[in-house]
Amino acid sequence: MHLRYGQGVAVYPGRGLHGEVVSALGLRIIRSDYPPGSVIDIDALEPEFGVSKTVIREALKVLGAKGLVDSRPKRGTFVRERDAWSLLDSDVMMWRREARREDDRLLADLSELRDAIEPAAARLAAIRRTDEDLVALDAAFAAFAAAGRDVDKLAAADLEFHLLLLKATHNELYARLDMVVTHALEARNRIQHHPGAGWMDPVPDHRAVLDAVRATDPGAAEAAMRYALRDSDEDLRSGEPPFEVERPL
């Protein structure tokens, strides 16, 4: 079953009715369809979505946990100011990517965070990696190299490699930055590999990072990762292509 809501919502296979309502309302808030301070009319949403008030209230609870909405007696449920939003929440980042607002710096901010996080993570991984870490990194790189121009396989292996590198730092806080890396990589891969985009072989850059980590050379690992990210900022600032949208029935 798919909801009958407006255009601009990416398709989320398997999310179910509740998840679709959460995503639809979250995207509306991010797009400022419901600006900060505005009250969300639950009674109006019930016939629009064709779901019960219970489903809508449960969806609003999820959005409340993400800092997007709050409720007060006699006021109802309202949209909170942006500084209350959980900006590192994965869904919030996804909705910001979908909304593609011209005044949103998300992709530029993600690029700056990657520049700060990943070279330092590669340095730490070269110092602290275990043999088990290296086996996992080798497997991810092998899948990456074997993907060729299969964009889906390439993107999946690319993400696995970068997340394993964070894990190989053996720093719990670096590992918790996986959502930053995930969204930055997904956005960049969509920009680099959409139909009509030029192709640049990413394998040599990743091999250089892996070789430096294998050699336990922190300086080379940091430099190799920084070189691998050399075009990331320009790519992300160019903006993602539009997402596929769920059309009204």
Tab-separated table of C-alpha atoms in Angstrom:
chain	number	residue	atom	x	y	z
A	1	MET	CA	0.000	0.000	0.000
A	2	HIS	CA	1.287	3.459	-0.862
A	3	LEU	CA	0.101	6.721	0.582
A	4	ARG	CA	-1.510	9.421	-1.519
A	5	TYR	CA	0.759	12.310	-0.678
A	6	GLY	CA	2.424	14.959	-2.774
A	7	GLN	CA	5.473	14.726	-4.957
A	8	GLY	CA	9.046	14.892	-3.705
A	9	VAL	CA	9.149	11.830	-1.437
A	10	ALA	CA	11.705	9.164	-2.210
A	11	VAL	CA	10.432	5.594	-2.349
A	12	TYR	CA	11.218	3.528	0.762
A	13	PRO	CA	10.527	-0.123	-0.062
A	14	GLY	CA	9.485	-2.154	2.966
A	15	ARG	CA	8.954	0.783	5.306
A	16	GLY	CA	5.256	0.141	5.701
A	17	LEU	CA	2.403	2.479	6.366
A	18	HIS	CA	3.782	3.991	9.563
A	19	GLY	CA	7.189	4.638	7.993
A	20	GLU	CA	5.640	6.310	4.968
A	21	VAL	CA	3.690	8.711	7.174
A	22	VAL	CA	6.832	9.536	9.172
A	23	SER	CA	8.784	10.195	5.973
A	24	ALA	CA	6.044	12.286	4.375
A	25	LEU	CA	5.631	14.530	7.419
A	26	GLY	CA	9.370	14.746	8.061
A	27	LEU	CA	10.019	15.890	4.510
A	28	ARG	CA	7.257	18.484	4.731
A	29	ILE	CA	8.848	19.932	7.867
A	30	ILE	CA	12.309	20.025	6.286
A	31	ARG	CA	10.898	21.735	3.179
A	32	SER	CA	9.139	24.299	5.413
A	33	ASP	CA	5.728	23.246	4.183
A	34	TYR	CA	5.179	23.373	7.925
A	35	PRO	CA	7.449	26.217	9.084
A	36	PRO	CA	8.738	26.416	12.671
A	37	GLY	CA	5.973	27.319	15.072
A	38	SER	CA	3.176	26.089	12.827
A	39	VAL	CA	0.587	23.697	14.239
A	40	ILE	CA	0.067	20.356	12.511
A	41	ASP	CA	-3.607	19.618	12.012
A	42	ILE	CA	-4.028	15.925	12.791
A	43	ASP	CA	-7.710	15.974	11.832
A	44	ALA	CA	-6.849	17.206	8.338
A	45	LEU	CA	-4.110	14.592	7.859
A	46	GLU	CA	-6.400	11.660	8.604
A	47	PRO	CA	-8.465	11.916	5.377
A	48	GLU	CA	-5.497	13.155	3.337
A	49	PHE	CA	-3.379	10.065	4.072
A	50	GLY	CA	-6.291	7.694	4.523
A	51	VAL	CA	-4.952	6.442	7.857
A	52	SER	CA	-6.188	6.538	11.439
A	53	LYS	CA	-5.332	9.254	13.950
A	54	THR	CA	-3.412	6.588	15.861
A	55	VAL	CA	-1.013	6.081	12.949
A	56	ILE	CA	-0.522	9.831	12.591
A	57	ARG	CA	0.056	10.327	16.330
A	58	GLU	CA	2.607	7.497	16.385
A	59	ALA	CA	4.393	9.079	13.417
A	60	LEU	CA	4.484	12.429	15.230
A	61	LYS	CA	6.022	10.716	18.267
A	62	VAL	CA	8.860	9.529	16.037
A	63	LEU	CA	9.330	13.049	14.692
A	64	GLY	CA	9.264	14.357	18.254
A	65	ALA	CA	12.145	12.047	19.181
A	66	LYS	CA	14.087	13.588	16.297
A	67	GLY	CA	13.457	17.082	17.655
A	68	LEU	CA	11.235	18.161	14.763
A	69	VAL	CA	7.955	18.568	16.636
A	70	ASP	CA	6.625	19.010	20.159
A	71	SER	CA	3.161	19.188	21.684
A	72	ARG	CA	1.574	21.301	24.377
A	73	PRO	CA	-1.895	21.263	25.992
A	74	LYS	CA	-4.306	23.604	24.202
A	75	ARG	CA	-1.691	24.306	21.516
A	76	GLY	CA	-1.425	20.893	19.917
A	77	THR	CA	1.518	19.520	17.944
A	78	PHE	CA	3.785	22.157	16.457
A	79	VAL	CA	7.043	22.336	14.529
A	80	ARG	CA	10.103	23.189	16.609
A	81	GLU	CA	12.813	25.675	15.672
A	82	ARG	CA	15.639	24.298	13.569
A	83	ASP	CA	18.166	24.500	16.411
A	84	ALA	CA	16.173	21.766	18.217
A	85	TRP	CA	16.362	19.311	15.298
A	86	SER	CA	18.584	16.232	15.573
A	87	LEU	CA	20.697	17.133	12.576
A	88	LEU	CA	22.871	14.012	12.841
A	89	ASP	CA	19.819	11.742	12.729
A	90	SER	CA	19.956	9.615	9.591
A	91	ASP	CA	16.328	10.248	8.606
A	92	VAL	CA	16.693	14.001	9.081
A	93	MET	CA	19.767	13.995	6.840
A	94	MET	CA	17.909	11.916	4.252
A	95	TRP	CA	14.964	14.302	4.214
A	96	ARG	CA	17.309	17.250	3.842
A	97	ARG	CA	18.896	15.517	0.860
A	98	GLU	CA	15.488	14.850	-0.678
A	99	ALA	CA	14.259	18.401	-0.120
A	100	ARG	CA	17.247	19.861	-2.041
A	101	ARG	CA	16.641	23.326	-0.630
A	102	GLU	CA	18.906	25.972	-2.127
A	103	ASP	CA	19.587	27.461	1.316
A	104	ASP	CA	20.592	24.113	2.866
A	105	ARG	CA	24.327	23.568	3.377
A	106	LEU	CA	24.019	19.876	4.212
A	107	LEU	CA	26.217	18.532	1.410
A	108	ALA	CA	28.874	21.192	1.964
A	109	ASP	CA	28.800	20.493	5.706
A	110	LEU	CA	29.105	16.750	5.102
A	111	SER	CA	32.103	17.345	2.867
A	112	GLU	CA	33.825	19.453	5.523
A	113	LEU	CA	33.171	16.766	8.134
A	114	ARG	CA	34.586	14.054	5.876
A	115	ASP	CA	37.704	16.157	5.327
A	116	ALA	CA	38.159	16.348	9.095
A	117	ILE	CA	37.140	12.798	10.011
A	118	GLU	CA	38.352	10.347	7.393
A	119	PRO	CA	42.029	11.280	6.969
A	120	ALA	CA	42.412	11.200	10.756
A	121	ALA	CA	40.532	7.899	10.884
A	122	ALA	CA	42.852	6.417	8.244
A	123	ARG	CA	45.852	7.508	10.345
A	124	LEU	CA	44.439	5.826	13.450
A	125	ALA	CA	43.478	2.704	11.517
A	126	ALA	CA	47.058	2.352	10.284
A	127	ILE	CA	48.257	2.450	13.884
A	128	ARG	CA	45.574	0.312	15.531
A	129	ARG	CA	44.231	-2.073	12.910
A	130	THR	CA	44.224	-5.757	13.771
A	131	ASP	CA	44.703	-8.698	11.444
A	132	GLU	CA	40.925	-9.213	11.571
A	133	ASP	CA	40.390	-5.598	10.494
A	134	LEU	CA	42.739	-6.121	7.575
A	135	VAL	CA	40.919	-9.262	6.447
A	136	ALA	CA	37.621	-7.358	6.435
A	137	LEU	CA	39.123	-4.380	4.605
A	138	ASP	CA	40.686	-6.703	2.014
A	139	ALA	CA	37.322	-8.352	1.391
A	140	ALA	CA	35.548	-5.006	1.013
A	141	PHE	CA	38.237	-3.742	-1.340
A	142	ALA	CA	38.069	-6.942	-3.416
A	143	ALA	CA	34.316	-6.456	-3.829
A	144	PHE	CA	34.918	-2.811	-4.682
A	145	ALA	CA	37.525	-3.629	-7.329
A	146	ALA	CA	35.360	-6.401	-8.793
A	147	ALA	CA	32.298	-4.152	-9.112
A	148	GLY	CA	33.561	-2.489	-12.263
A	149	ARG	CA	30.932	-0.034	-13.450
A	150	ASP	CA	28.065	-1.728	-11.644
A	151	VAL	CA	27.067	1.358	-9.687
A	152	ASP	CA	25.006	-0.441	-7.039
A	153	LYS	CA	27.719	-2.971	-6.231
A	154	LEU	CA	30.375	-0.269	-6.329
A	155	ALA	CA	28.474	1.991	-3.931
A	156	ALA	CA	27.780	-0.848	-1.482
A	157	ALA	CA	31.408	-1.976	-1.400
A	158	ASP	CA	32.639	1.615	-1.181
A	159	LEU	CA	30.472	2.277	1.857
A	160	GLU	CA	31.539	-0.984	3.505
A	161	PHE	CA	35.217	-0.104	3.014
A	162	HIS	CA	34.880	3.346	4.557
A	163	LEU	CA	32.810	2.127	7.512
A	164	LEU	CA	35.282	-0.681	8.191
A	165	LEU	CA	38.048	1.914	8.204
A	166	LEU	CA	36.203	3.834	10.930
A	167	LYS	CA	35.817	0.593	12.874
A	168	ALA	CA	39.535	-0.142	12.496
A	169	THR	CA	40.347	3.009	14.504
A	170	HIS	CA	39.069	1.157	17.589
A	171	ASN	CA	37.650	4.483	18.716
A	172	GLU	CA	33.968	4.164	19.618
A	173	LEU	CA	33.200	7.773	18.771
A	174	TYR	CA	34.700	7.534	15.296
A	175	ALA	CA	32.577	4.444	14.680
A	176	ARG	CA	29.464	6.408	15.684
A	177	LEU	CA	30.152	8.905	12.905
A	178	ASP	CA	29.083	6.281	10.389
A	179	MET	CA	25.936	8.211	9.436
A	180	VAL	CA	27.992	11.225	8.390
A	181	VAL	CA	30.152	9.066	6.135
A	182	THR	CA	27.156	7.080	4.858
A	183	HIS	CA	25.178	10.105	3.686
A	184	ALA	CA	28.230	11.869	2.264
A	185	LEU	CA	29.233	8.770	0.291
A	186	GLU	CA	25.713	8.040	-0.919
A	187	ALA	CA	25.292	11.623	-2.094
A	188	ARG	CA	28.662	11.702	-3.820
A	189	ASN	CA	28.084	8.352	-5.530
A	190	ARG	CA	24.713	9.559	-6.845
A	191	ILE	CA	26.418	12.675	-8.211
A	192	GLN	CA	29.409	10.861	-9.712
A	193	HIS	CA	27.647	7.864	-11.189
A	194	HIS	CA	24.264	9.092	-12.389
A	195	PRO	CA	23.563	8.539	-16.113
A	196	GLY	CA	25.605	10.911	-18.234
A	197	ALA	CA	28.239	11.650	-15.596
A	198	GLY	CA	31.906	11.200	-16.454
A	199	TRP	CA	33.652	8.114	-15.064
A	200	MET	CA	36.712	8.237	-12.821
A	201	ASP	CA	38.172	4.916	-11.651
A	202	PRO	CA	38.061	5.011	-7.823
A	203	VAL	CA	40.029	1.802	-7.278
A	204	PRO	CA	43.604	3.217	-7.250
A	205	ASP	CA	42.783	5.790	-4.545
A	206	HIS	CA	41.266	3.133	-2.288
A	207	ARG	CA	44.141	0.733	-2.937
A	208	ALA	CA	46.578	3.421	-1.773
A	209	VAL	CA	44.675	3.849	1.496
A	210	LEU	CA	44.525	0.098	2.064
A	211	ASP	CA	48.217	-0.407	1.267
A	212	ALA	CA	49.184	2.286	3.781
A	213	VAL	CA	46.959	0.779	6.484
A	214	ARG	CA	48.429	-2.645	5.746
A	215	ALA	CA	51.945	-1.226	6.054
A	216	THR	CA	51.014	0.438	9.369
A	217	ASP	CA	52.142	3.773	7.910
A	218	PRO	CA	49.892	6.422	9.506
A	219	GLY	CA	51.313	9.359	7.573
A	220	ALA	CA	50.830	7.634	4.218
A	221	ALA	CA	47.342	6.463	5.183
A	222	GLU	CA	46.265	9.983	6.115
A	223	ALA	CA	47.758	11.446	2.944
A	224	ALA	CA	46.175	8.756	0.753
A	225	MET	CA	42.737	9.370	2.226
A	226	ARG	CA	43.104	13.120	1.881
A	227	TYR	CA	44.023	12.612	-1.777
A	228	ALA	CA	41.045	10.275	-2.266
A	229	LEU	CA	38.767	13.055	-1.002
A	230	ARG	CA	40.311	15.728	-3.228
A	231	ASP	CA	37.238	16.178	-5.450
A	232	SER	CA	34.589	15.357	-2.856
A	233	ASP	CA	33.894	18.947	-1.884
A	234	GLU	CA	33.417	20.068	-5.484
A	235	ASP	CA	31.192	17.065	-6.233
A	236	LEU	CA	28.960	17.559	-3.200
A	237	ARG	CA	28.624	21.301	-3.736
A	238	SER	CA	27.313	20.600	-7.237
A	239	GLY	CA	24.210	19.029	-5.679
A	240	GLU	CA	22.505	15.669	-6.009
A	241	PRO	CA	20.185	14.756	-8.854
A	242	PRO	CA	16.496	14.597	-7.865
A	243	PHE	CA	15.242	11.481	-6.134
A	244	GLU	CA	12.584	9.281	-7.644
A	245	VAL	CA	9.255	10.218	-6.124
A	246	GLU	CA	6.154	8.347	-5.114
A	247	ARG	CA	3.384	9.538	-7.446
A	248	PRO	CA	-0.165	10.071	-6.229
A	249	LEU	CA	-2.507	7.202	-7.013
